[in-house]
mmCIF file of C-alpha atoms in Angstrom:
data_model
loop_
_atom_site.group_PDB
_atom_site.id
_atom_site.type_symbol
_atom_site.label_atom_id
_atom_site.label_comp_id
_atom_site.label_asym_id
_atom_site.label_seq_id
_atom_site.Cartn_x
_atom_site.Cartn_y
_atom_site.Cartn_z
ATOM 1 C CA UNK W 29 5.195 -19.085 126.454
ATOM 2 C CA UNK W 30 3.552 -21.119 129.181
ATOM 3 C CA UNK W 31 0.942 -19.563 131.475
ATOM 4 C CA UNK W 32 1.172 -20.515 135.121
ATOM 5 C CA UNK W 33 -1.342 -19.659 137.785
ATOM 6 C CA UNK W 34 -0.225 -19.122 141.408
ATOM 7 C CA UNK W 35 -2.978 -19.542 143.924
ATOM 8 C CA UNK W 36 -3.726 -20.482 147.566
ATOM 9 C CA UNK W 37 -6.034 -19.448 150.286
ATOM 10 C CA UNK W 38 -6.182 -15.895 151.631
ATOM 11 C CA UNK W 39 -3.353 -15.350 154.039
ATOM 12 C CA UNK W 40 -1.236 -18.266 152.849
ATOM 13 C CA UNK W 41 1.817 -16.234 151.658
ATOM 14 C CA UNK W 42 1.243 -16.011 147.930
ATOM 15 C CA UNK W 43 3.056 -12.498 147.819
ATOM 16 C CA UNK W 44 6.161 -13.917 149.384
ATOM 17 C CA UNK W 45 6.234 -16.917 147.013
ATOM 18 C CA UNK W 46 5.598 -14.647 144.074
ATOM 19 C CA UNK W 47 8.569 -12.535 145.115
ATOM 20 C CA UNK W 48 10.711 -15.568 144.884
ATOM 21 C CA UNK W 49 9.614 -16.225 141.308
ATOM 22 C CA UNK W 50 10.263 -12.486 140.482
ATOM 23 C CA UNK W 51 13.762 -13.064 141.914
ATOM 24 C CA UNK W 52 14.271 -15.710 139.341
ATOM 25 C CA UNK W 53 13.283 -13.271 136.600
ATOM 26 C CA UNK W 54 9.770 -14.560 136.009
ATOM 27 C CA UNK W 55 7.101 -11.989 134.977
ATOM 28 C CA UNK W 56 4.280 -11.907 137.546
ATOM 29 C CA UNK W 57 0.888 -10.532 137.133
ATOM 30 C CA UNK W 58 -1.154 -9.943 140.379
ATOM 31 C CA UNK W 59 -4.844 -9.997 139.650
ATOM 32 C CA UNK W 60 -5.897 -8.138 142.863
ATOM 33 C CA UNK W 61 -3.359 -5.302 142.234
ATOM 34 C CA UNK W 62 -4.638 -4.814 138.630
ATOM 35 C CA UNK W 63 -8.338 -5.075 139.753
ATOM 36 C CA UNK W 64 -7.635 -2.531 142.475
ATOM 37 C CA UNK W 65 -6.585 0.110 139.984
ATOM 38 C CA UNK W 66 -9.933 -0.194 138.331
ATOM 39 C CA UNK W 67 -11.650 1.543 141.199
ATOM 40 C CA UNK W 68 -9.646 4.773 140.217
ATOM 41 C CA UNK W 69 -11.748 4.939 136.887
ATOM 42 C CA UNK W 70 -14.996 6.850 136.945
ATOM 43 C CA UNK W 71 -16.720 4.351 134.609
ATOM 44 C CA UNK W 72 -15.786 1.380 136.815
ATOM 45 C CA UNK W 73 -16.881 3.279 140.045
ATOM 46 C CA UNK W 74 -20.237 4.063 138.335
ATOM 47 C CA UNK W 75 -20.627 0.310 137.539
ATOM 48 C CA UNK W 76 -19.910 -0.547 141.145
ATOM 49 C CA UNK W 77 -22.575 2.115 142.355
ATOM 50 C CA UNK W 78 -25.036 0.733 139.975
ATOM 51 C CA UNK W 79 -24.352 -2.847 141.043
ATOM 52 C CA UNK W 80 -24.072 -2.449 144.838
ATOM 53 C CA UNK W 81 -25.791 0.826 145.622
ATOM 54 C CA UNK W 82 -24.810 4.140 147.232
ATOM 55 C CA UNK W 83 -24.013 2.376 150.506
ATOM 56 C CA UNK W 84 -20.688 1.387 148.991
ATOM 57 C CA UNK W 85 -19.644 4.972 147.924
ATOM 58 C CA UNK W 86 -17.778 7.543 149.863
ATOM 59 C CA UNK W 87 -18.852 11.188 149.900
ATOM 60 C CA UNK W 88 -16.040 12.108 147.381
ATOM 61 C CA UNK W 89 -17.286 9.546 144.856
ATOM 62 C CA UNK W 90 -14.633 6.888 145.598
ATOM 63 C CA UNK W 91 -15.630 3.388 146.361
ATOM 64 C CA UNK W 92 -15.459 2.356 149.978
ATOM 65 C CA UNK W 93 -13.658 -0.963 149.596
ATOM 66 C CA UNK W 94 -14.374 -2.039 153.150
ATOM 67 C CA UNK W 95 -18.087 -1.515 152.534
ATOM 68 C CA UNK W 96 -17.775 -3.531 149.292
ATOM 69 C CA UNK W 97 -15.995 -6.379 151.078
ATOM 70 C CA UNK W 98 -18.653 -6.365 153.875
ATOM 71 C CA UNK W 99 -21.410 -6.480 151.331
ATOM 72 C CA UNK W 100 -20.122 -9.165 148.947
ATOM 73 C CA UNK W 101 -18.627 -11.498 151.496
ATOM 74 C CA UNK W 102 -22.095 -11.726 153.170
ATOM 75 C CA UNK W 103 -24.074 -11.818 149.831
ATOM 76 C CA UNK W 104 -23.123 -14.503 147.342
ATOM 77 C CA UNK W 105 -25.156 -12.969 144.587
ATOM 78 C CA UNK W 106 -23.491 -9.584 144.951
ATOM 79 C CA UNK W 107 -20.066 -11.352 144.919
ATOM 80 C CA UNK W 108 -20.873 -13.223 141.803
ATOM 81 C CA UNK W 109 -22.092 -9.964 140.102
ATOM 82 C CA UNK W 110 -18.921 -8.032 141.119
ATOM 83 C CA UNK W 111 -16.738 -10.835 139.913
ATOM 84 C CA UNK W 112 -18.543 -10.924 136.589
ATOM 85 C CA UNK W 113 -17.656 -7.172 136.209
ATOM 86 C CA UNK W 114 -14.012 -7.578 137.302
ATOM 87 C CA UNK W 115 -12.705 -11.001 136.113
ATOM 88 C CA UNK W 116 -13.145 -10.843 132.317
ATOM 89 C CA UNK W 117 -11.378 -7.560 132.424
ATOM 90 C CA UNK W 118 -8.523 -8.942 134.606
ATOM 91 C CA UNK W 119 -7.963 -11.785 132.211
ATOM 92 C CA UNK W 120 -7.820 -9.510 129.176
ATOM 93 C CA UNK W 121 -5.255 -7.303 130.917
ATOM 94 C CA UNK W 122 -3.281 -10.457 131.801
ATOM 95 C CA UNK W 123 -3.137 -11.562 128.125
ATOM 96 C CA UNK W 124 -2.012 -8.018 127.162
ATOM 97 C CA UNK W 125 0.667 -8.313 129.890
ATOM 98 C CA UNK W 126 1.769 -11.743 128.544
ATOM 99 C CA UNK W 127 2.100 -10.344 124.945
ATOM 100 C CA UNK W 128 4.822 -7.916 126.271
ATOM 101 C CA UNK W 129 6.969 -10.539 127.993
ATOM 102 C CA UNK W 130 9.923 -12.596 127.151
ATOM 103 C CA UNK W 131 10.249 -15.537 129.423
ATOM 104 C CA UNK W 132 9.679 -19.274 129.594
ATOM 105 C CA UNK W 133 6.567 -18.823 131.424
ATOM 106 C CA UNK W 134 4.480 -16.050 133.144
ATOM 107 C CA UNK W 135 2.700 -16.204 136.438
ATOM 108 C CA UNK W 136 -1.017 -15.131 137.000
ATOM 109 C CA UNK W 137 -1.524 -14.724 140.735
ATOM 110 C CA UNK W 138 -5.053 -14.941 142.150
ATOM 111 C CA UNK W 139 -6.576 -16.423 145.245
ATOM 112 C CA UNK W 140 -9.650 -17.482 143.187
ATOM 113 C CA UNK W 141 -7.976 -19.377 140.281
ATOM 114 C CA UNK W 142 -10.259 -22.400 140.715
ATOM 115 C CA UNK W 143 -13.390 -20.464 141.721
ATOM 116 C CA UNK W 144 -13.404 -18.560 138.418
ATOM 117 C CA UNK W 145 -12.132 -21.145 135.917
ATOM 118 C CA UNK W 146 -8.702 -19.477 135.493
ATOM 119 C CA UNK W 147 -7.274 -22.919 136.024
ATOM 120 C CA UNK W 148 -8.817 -23.956 132.601
ATOM 121 C CA UNK W 149 -6.909 -21.014 130.900
ATOM 122 C CA UNK W 150 -3.469 -21.801 132.185
ATOM 123 C CA UNK W 151 -0.909 -24.628 131.610
ATOM 124 C CA UNK W 152 -0.066 -25.324 135.151
ATOM 125 C CA UNK W 153 -1.212 -24.264 138.639
ATOM 126 C CA UNK W 154 1.061 -23.747 141.647
ATOM 127 C CA UNK W 155 -0.622 -23.706 145.042
ATOM 128 C CA UNK W 156 0.773 -22.145 148.080
ATOM 129 C CA UNK W 157 -0.398 -24.050 151.108
ATOM 130 C CA UNK W 158 -0.711 -23.060 154.818
ATOM 131 C CA UNK W 159 -3.059 -24.579 157.320
ATOM 132 C CA UNK W 160 -6.067 -22.314 158.343
ATOM 133 C CA UNK W 161 -5.210 -21.559 161.841
ATOM 134 C CA UNK W 162 -1.835 -20.014 160.934
ATOM 135 C CA UNK W 163 -3.514 -18.142 158.086
ATOM 136 C CA UNK W 164 -5.963 -16.659 160.455
ATOM 137 C CA UNK W 165 -3.280 -15.648 162.806
ATOM 138 C CA UNK W 166 -1.398 -13.966 159.998
ATOM 139 C CA UNK W 167 -4.457 -12.205 158.718
ATOM 140 C CA UNK W 168 -5.650 -10.904 161.996
ATOM 141 C CA UNK W 169 -2.220 -9.144 162.271
ATOM 142 C CA UNK W 170 -2.187 -7.976 158.693
ATOM 143 C CA UNK W 171 -5.893 -6.945 158.136
ATOM 144 C CA UNK W 172 -7.030 -6.076 161.726
ATOM 145 C CA UNK W 173 -10.122 -8.122 161.022
ATOM 146 C CA UNK W 174 -12.161 -10.256 163.359
ATOM 147 C CA UNK W 175 -12.009 -14.037 163.155
ATOM 148 C CA UNK W 176 -15.591 -14.066 162.013
ATOM 149 C CA UNK W 177 -14.894 -11.604 159.172
ATOM 150 C CA UNK W 178 -11.818 -13.628 158.049
ATOM 151 C CA UNK W 179 -13.794 -16.861 158.053
ATOM 152 C CA UNK W 180 -16.551 -15.275 156.109
ATOM 153 C CA UNK W 181 -13.895 -14.440 153.296
ATOM 154 C CA UNK W 182 -12.448 -17.928 153.521
ATOM 155 C CA UNK W 183 -15.981 -19.513 152.913
ATOM 156 C CA UNK W 184 -16.144 -17.691 149.600
ATOM 157 C CA UNK W 185 -13.095 -19.673 148.392
ATOM 158 C CA UNK W 186 -12.388 -23.327 147.969
ATOM 159 C CA UNK W 187 -10.605 -24.905 151.024
ATOM 160 C CA UNK W 188 -6.863 -24.641 150.954
ATOM 161 C CA UNK W 189 -6.740 -28.465 151.109
ATOM 162 C CA UNK W 190 -8.857 -28.761 147.865
ATOM 163 C CA UNK W 191 -6.804 -26.197 146.135
ATOM 164 C CA UNK W 192 -3.622 -28.142 147.092
ATOM 165 C CA UNK W 193 -5.197 -31.354 145.836
ATOM 166 C CA UNK W 194 -6.104 -29.949 142.393
ATOM 167 C CA UNK W 195 -2.703 -28.107 141.825
ATOM 168 C CA UNK W 196 0.079 -29.384 139.572
ATOM 169 C CA UNK W 197 2.638 -28.148 142.084
ATOM 170 C CA UNK W 198 2.473 -27.290 145.850
ATOM 171 C CA UNK W 199 4.695 -25.048 148.024
ATOM 172 C CA UNK W 200 4.231 -25.683 151.685
ATOM 173 C CA UNK W 201 4.836 -22.252 153.176
ATOM 174 C CA UNK W 202 5.634 -22.963 156.873
ATOM 175 C CA UNK W 203 8.164 -21.099 158.906
ATOM 176 C CA UNK W 204 11.400 -22.898 158.621
ATOM 177 C CA UNK W 205 10.441 -24.690 155.455
ATOM 178 C CA UNK W 206 12.922 -23.981 152.569
ATOM 179 C CA UNK W 207 10.439 -21.904 150.501
ATOM 180 C CA UNK W 208 13.123 -20.519 148.110
ATOM 181 C CA UNK W 209 14.289 -24.072 147.419
ATOM 182 C CA UNK W 210 10.746 -25.210 146.674
ATOM 183 C CA UNK W 211 10.398 -22.298 144.269
ATOM 184 C CA UNK W 212 13.586 -23.001 142.518
ATOM 185 C CA UNK W 213 12.633 -26.746 142.166
ATOM 186 C CA UNK W 214 9.230 -25.806 140.610
ATOM 187 C CA UNK W 215 10.980 -23.183 138.392
ATOM 188 C CA UNK W 216 13.407 -25.821 137.167
ATOM 189 C CA UNK W 217 10.442 -28.220 136.176
ATOM 190 C CA UNK W 218 8.562 -25.406 134.473
ATOM 191 C CA UNK W 219 11.458 -24.611 132.283
ATOM 192 C CA UNK W 220 12.008 -28.214 131.400
ATOM 193 C CA UNK W 221 8.337 -28.542 130.331
ATOM 194 C CA UNK W 222 8.516 -25.929 127.667
#
């Protein structure tokens, strides 16, 4: 079974594209969703507290994800340490997910495929591309964040253009562009490459 990564900059529409692959019957693993579940585990919360301090904890013992984001997106060392805690576990969970699938390929979706070397662990990379200003517009509506906060998050990722240049396949996710047709075309190519 081939391993395919789906990536793109924050706010580019990866989820919408992923749903097109799901519609075609392709198993999809969403790294952020899986990692988000770790925060429900007491051992993981204790590790986050040890790593980032009490300032990222809520009174009930839960992790304040907004406080974590504010901290790690302004402190590259803290971001690196949190990623070292999360990403090996995410990859292991992905491999377990793959072992339960029956498909020509499986998708691993993550915004940080290149930043953390996941591209070296998969057979192909698909990048969803959308230019920065449109991404900022969409994110402001979705996340209710300031432009400065969004740009800080973007600075912790490779540029969308660099991701696009490094990918095996690119989906241009503009309004009016035939996204479903692009996904079907890539799906067809991936099936032939088995």
